[in-house]
Amino acid sequence: MANLNDSKILELKKQIEEKKKSVGKSKKFSPVTNCSIELDGVRINIQTLTKEHIIALLIRLNSYAASAKELSLLEQYVISGYGINDWIDDLKSKLDFINRKDEEHKLKIMEAKLDKLLSEDKKVELELDEISKMLNT
């Protein structure tokens, strides 16, 4: 029974490794703006926003951008020294960064749970294989 579970666990670990590769290392968030936007007299640092706040701000800025475009003022519309599209791009980039970090975190948790489920015999076998590989390189 342990062998069957161990093989399932190892297969799931392979799937997690594949997902990790597809997520890739979280790229650094490199903003175009200074990340400090003022709207309605309130200064907001986009570096400190939660995912929910970023989404809400994105929707708000997108509606401003749509209005500015309709009024043929999009290129002239500047908020806190930057064009509205720069703010939208930075917020999208920050949201993408947070989503990748969240996915990496979930995968690490799943991997740790799977490691705990491996039988002692399988853990020893994997450790011996790893030591053997290290000696042969």
PDB file of C-alpha atoms in Angstrom:
ATOM      1  CA  MET A   1       0.000   0.000   0.000  1.00  0.00           C
ATOM      2  CA  ALA A   2       2.828   2.381   0.867  1.00  0.00           C
ATOM      3  CA  ASN A   3       4.362   1.792  -2.574  1.00  0.00           C
ATOM      4  CA  LEU A   4       1.155   2.775  -4.316  1.00  0.00           C
ATOM      5  CA  ASN A   5       0.850   5.941  -2.210  1.00  0.00           C
ATOM      6  CA  ASP A   6       4.509   6.772  -2.696  1.00  0.00           C
ATOM      7  CA  SER A   7       4.191   6.502  -6.467  1.00  0.00           C
ATOM      8  CA  LYS A   8       1.107   8.750  -6.404  1.00  0.00           C
ATOM      9  CA  ILE A   9       2.950  11.250  -4.216  1.00  0.00           C
ATOM     10  CA  LEU A  10       5.984  11.263  -6.521  1.00  0.00           C
ATOM     11  CA  GLU A  11       3.724  11.764  -9.537  1.00  0.00           C
ATOM     12  CA  LEU A  12       2.023  14.704  -7.852  1.00  0.00           C
ATOM     13  CA  LYS A  13       5.427  16.153  -6.971  1.00  0.00           C
ATOM     14  CA  LYS A  14       6.381  15.951 -10.657  1.00  0.00           C
ATOM     15  CA  GLN A  15       3.193  17.816 -11.555  1.00  0.00           C
ATOM     16  CA  ILE A  16       4.052  20.496  -8.993  1.00  0.00           C
ATOM     17  CA  GLU A  17       7.545  20.829 -10.479  1.00  0.00           C
ATOM     18  CA  GLU A  18       6.025  21.312 -13.940  1.00  0.00           C
ATOM     19  CA  LYS A  19       3.684  23.984 -12.592  1.00  0.00           C
ATOM     20  CA  LYS A  20       6.627  25.706 -10.895  1.00  0.00           C
ATOM     21  CA  LYS A  21       8.428  25.840 -14.224  1.00  0.00           C
ATOM     22  CA  SER A  22       5.377  27.266 -15.965  1.00  0.00           C
ATOM     23  CA  VAL A  23       4.956  29.917 -13.256  1.00  0.00           C
ATOM     24  CA  GLY A  24       8.666  30.641 -13.492  1.00  0.00           C
ATOM     25  CA  LYS A  25      10.592  32.654 -11.024  1.00  0.00           C
ATOM     26  CA  SER A  26       8.654  35.722 -10.036  1.00  0.00           C
ATOM     27  CA  LYS A  27       9.941  38.514 -12.148  1.00  0.00           C
ATOM     28  CA  LYS A  28      10.791  41.613 -10.250  1.00  0.00           C
ATOM     29  CA  PHE A  29       8.144  44.326 -10.309  1.00  0.00           C
ATOM     30  CA  SER A  30       9.734  47.182 -12.280  1.00  0.00           C
ATOM     31  CA  PRO A  31       7.335  50.122 -12.328  1.00  0.00           C
ATOM     32  CA  VAL A  32       7.382  52.977 -14.820  1.00  0.00           C
ATOM     33  CA  THR A  33       5.747  55.345 -12.318  1.00  0.00           C
ATOM     34  CA  ASN A  34       6.957  56.332  -8.866  1.00  0.00           C
ATOM     35  CA  CYS A  35       4.157  54.122  -7.411  1.00  0.00           C
ATOM     36  CA  SER A  36       2.626  57.028  -5.493  1.00  0.00           C
ATOM     37  CA  ILE A  37      -0.650  58.150  -7.051  1.00  0.00           C
ATOM     38  CA  GLU A  38      -2.982  60.819  -5.708  1.00  0.00           C
ATOM     39  CA  LEU A  39      -6.696  60.464  -6.401  1.00  0.00           C
ATOM     40  CA  ASP A  40      -9.348  62.699  -4.865  1.00  0.00           C
ATOM     41  CA  GLY A  41      -6.809  64.153  -2.435  1.00  0.00           C
ATOM     42  CA  VAL A  42      -5.707  60.732  -1.183  1.00  0.00           C
ATOM     43  CA  ARG A  43      -2.148  59.547  -1.812  1.00  0.00           C
ATOM     44  CA  ILE A  44      -1.885  55.816  -2.556  1.00  0.00           C
ATOM     45  CA  ASN A  45       1.328  53.778  -2.666  1.00  0.00           C
ATOM     46  CA  ILE A  46       0.676  50.950  -5.101  1.00  0.00           C
ATOM     47  CA  GLN A  47       3.552  48.934  -3.602  1.00  0.00           C
ATOM     48  CA  THR A  48       1.527  48.445  -0.416  1.00  0.00           C
ATOM     49  CA  LEU A  49      -1.850  47.602  -1.938  1.00  0.00           C
ATOM     50  CA  THR A  50      -3.539  44.253  -1.564  1.00  0.00           C
ATOM     51  CA  LYS A  51      -4.699  42.308  -4.597  1.00  0.00           C
ATOM     52  CA  GLU A  52      -8.286  43.453  -4.024  1.00  0.00           C
ATOM     53  CA  HIS A  53      -7.254  47.121  -3.799  1.00  0.00           C
ATOM     54  CA  ILE A  54      -5.170  46.843  -6.960  1.00  0.00           C
ATOM     55  CA  ILE A  55      -8.132  45.396  -8.848  1.00  0.00           C
ATOM     56  CA  ALA A  56     -10.456  48.136  -7.569  1.00  0.00           C
ATOM     57  CA  LEU A  57      -7.950  50.845  -8.513  1.00  0.00           C
ATOM     58  CA  LEU A  58      -7.420  49.285 -11.945  1.00  0.00           C
ATOM     59  CA  ILE A  59     -11.144  49.344 -12.620  1.00  0.00           C
ATOM     60  CA  ARG A  60     -11.377  52.941 -11.435  1.00  0.00           C
ATOM     61  CA  LEU A  61      -8.450  54.106 -13.571  1.00  0.00           C
ATOM     62  CA  ASN A  62      -9.732  52.170 -16.567  1.00  0.00           C
ATOM     63  CA  SER A  63     -13.056  54.009 -16.354  1.00  0.00           C
ATOM     64  CA  TYR A  64     -11.141  57.317 -16.212  1.00  0.00           C
ATOM     65  CA  ALA A  65      -9.095  56.236 -19.233  1.00  0.00           C
ATOM     66  CA  ALA A  66     -12.232  55.274 -21.181  1.00  0.00           C
ATOM     67  CA  SER A  67     -13.759  58.686 -20.447  1.00  0.00           C
ATOM     68  CA  ALA A  68     -10.546  60.479 -21.392  1.00  0.00           C
ATOM     69  CA  LYS A  69     -10.376  58.513 -24.642  1.00  0.00           C
ATOM     70  CA  GLU A  70     -13.989  59.320 -25.462  1.00  0.00           C
ATOM     71  CA  LEU A  71     -13.203  62.998 -24.891  1.00  0.00           C
ATOM     72  CA  SER A  72     -10.013  62.744 -27.003  1.00  0.00           C
ATOM     73  CA  LEU A  73      -7.947  63.682 -23.936  1.00  0.00           C
ATOM     74  CA  LEU A  74      -6.221  60.361 -23.230  1.00  0.00           C
ATOM     75  CA  GLU A  75      -2.746  61.560 -24.254  1.00  0.00           C
ATOM     76  CA  GLN A  76      -3.119  64.720 -22.170  1.00  0.00           C
ATOM     77  CA  TYR A  77      -4.573  63.072 -19.057  1.00  0.00           C
ATOM     78  CA  VAL A  78      -1.852  62.990 -16.406  1.00  0.00           C
ATOM     79  CA  ILE A  79      -2.211  61.821 -12.807  1.00  0.00           C
ATOM     80  CA  SER A  80       0.565  62.535 -10.301  1.00  0.00           C
ATOM     81  CA  GLY A  81       2.996  63.256 -13.135  1.00  0.00           C
ATOM     82  CA  TYR A  82       2.364  60.129 -15.217  1.00  0.00           C
ATOM     83  CA  GLY A  83      -0.021  59.201 -18.000  1.00  0.00           C
ATOM     84  CA  ILE A  84      -2.991  57.113 -16.980  1.00  0.00           C
ATOM     85  CA  ASN A  85      -1.835  54.203 -19.164  1.00  0.00           C
ATOM     86  CA  ASP A  86       1.460  54.131 -17.244  1.00  0.00           C
ATOM     87  CA  TRP A  87      -0.500  53.742 -14.001  1.00  0.00           C
ATOM     88  CA  ILE A  88      -2.694  51.036 -15.501  1.00  0.00           C
ATOM     89  CA  ASP A  89       0.340  49.144 -16.836  1.00  0.00           C
ATOM     90  CA  ASP A  90       2.088  49.352 -13.452  1.00  0.00           C
ATOM     91  CA  LEU A  91      -0.994  48.107 -11.630  1.00  0.00           C
ATOM     92  CA  LYS A  92      -1.392  45.207 -14.068  1.00  0.00           C
ATOM     93  CA  SER A  93       2.270  44.358 -13.614  1.00  0.00           C
ATOM     94  CA  LYS A  94       1.959  44.499  -9.818  1.00  0.00           C
ATOM     95  CA  LEU A  95      -1.154  42.298  -9.938  1.00  0.00           C
ATOM     96  CA  ASP A  96       0.659  39.779 -12.145  1.00  0.00           C
ATOM     97  CA  PHE A  97       3.598  39.778  -9.702  1.00  0.00           C
ATOM     98  CA  ILE A  98       1.273  39.132  -6.746  1.00  0.00           C
ATOM     99  CA  ASN A  99      -0.546  36.340  -8.622  1.00  0.00           C
ATOM    100  CA  ARG A 100       2.753  34.602  -9.435  1.00  0.00           C
ATOM    101  CA  LYS A 101       3.913  34.907  -5.814  1.00  0.00           C
ATOM    102  CA  ASP A 102       0.596  33.469  -4.596  1.00  0.00           C
ATOM    103  CA  GLU A 103       0.874  30.532  -7.007  1.00  0.00           C
ATOM    104  CA  GLU A 104       4.474  29.837  -5.950  1.00  0.00           C
ATOM    105  CA  HIS A 105       3.406  29.894  -2.306  1.00  0.00           C
ATOM    106  CA  LYS A 106       0.544  27.438  -2.929  1.00  0.00           C
ATOM    107  CA  LEU A 107       2.873  25.080  -4.795  1.00  0.00           C
ATOM    108  CA  LYS A 108       5.422  25.147  -1.944  1.00  0.00           C
ATOM    109  CA  ILE A 109       2.698  24.304   0.572  1.00  0.00           C
ATOM    110  CA  MET A 110       1.460  21.389  -1.551  1.00  0.00           C
ATOM    111  CA  GLU A 111       5.001  20.122  -2.014  1.00  0.00           C
ATOM    112  CA  ALA A 112       5.668  20.239   1.733  1.00  0.00           C
ATOM    113  CA  LYS A 113       2.460  18.314   2.418  1.00  0.00           C
ATOM    114  CA  LEU A 114       3.438  15.659  -0.107  1.00  0.00           C
ATOM    115  CA  ASP A 115       6.917  15.355   1.426  1.00  0.00           C
ATOM    116  CA  LYS A 116       5.327  14.627   4.804  1.00  0.00           C
ATOM    117  CA  LEU A 117       3.168  11.895   3.264  1.00  0.00           C
ATOM    118  CA  LEU A 118       6.050   9.901   1.796  1.00  0.00           C
ATOM    119  CA  SER A 119       6.834   6.678   3.619  1.00  0.00           C
ATOM    120  CA  GLU A 120      10.055   6.556   5.622  1.00  0.00           C
ATOM    121  CA  ASP A 121      11.449   3.895   3.279  1.00  0.00           C
ATOM    122  CA  LYS A 122      10.849   6.104   0.255  1.00  0.00           C
ATOM    123  CA  LYS A 123      12.386   9.136   1.991  1.00  0.00           C
ATOM    124  CA  VAL A 124      15.517   7.106   2.747  1.00  0.00           C
ATOM    125  CA  GLU A 125      15.628   5.822  -0.836  1.00  0.00           C
ATOM    126  CA  LEU A 126      15.370   9.364  -2.251  1.00  0.00           C
ATOM    127  CA  GLU A 127      18.065  10.658   0.110  1.00  0.00           C
ATOM    128  CA  LEU A 128      20.384   7.809  -0.878  1.00  0.00           C
ATOM    129  CA  ASP A 129      19.748   8.537  -4.585  1.00  0.00           C
ATOM    130  CA  GLU A 130      20.556  12.204  -4.021  1.00  0.00           C
ATOM    131  CA  ILE A 131      23.796  11.402  -2.188  1.00  0.00           C
ATOM    132  CA  SER A 132      24.748   8.967  -4.915  1.00  0.00           C
ATOM    133  CA  LYS A 133      24.193  11.634  -7.597  1.00  0.00           C
ATOM    134  CA  MET A 134      26.328  14.091  -5.614  1.00  0.00           C
ATOM    135  CA  LEU A 135      29.164  11.584  -5.365  1.00  0.00           C
ATOM    136  CA  ASN A 136      29.055  10.843  -9.084  1.00  0.00           C
ATOM    137  CA  THR A 137      29.312  14.455 -10.192  1.00  0.00           C
TER     138      THR A 137
END
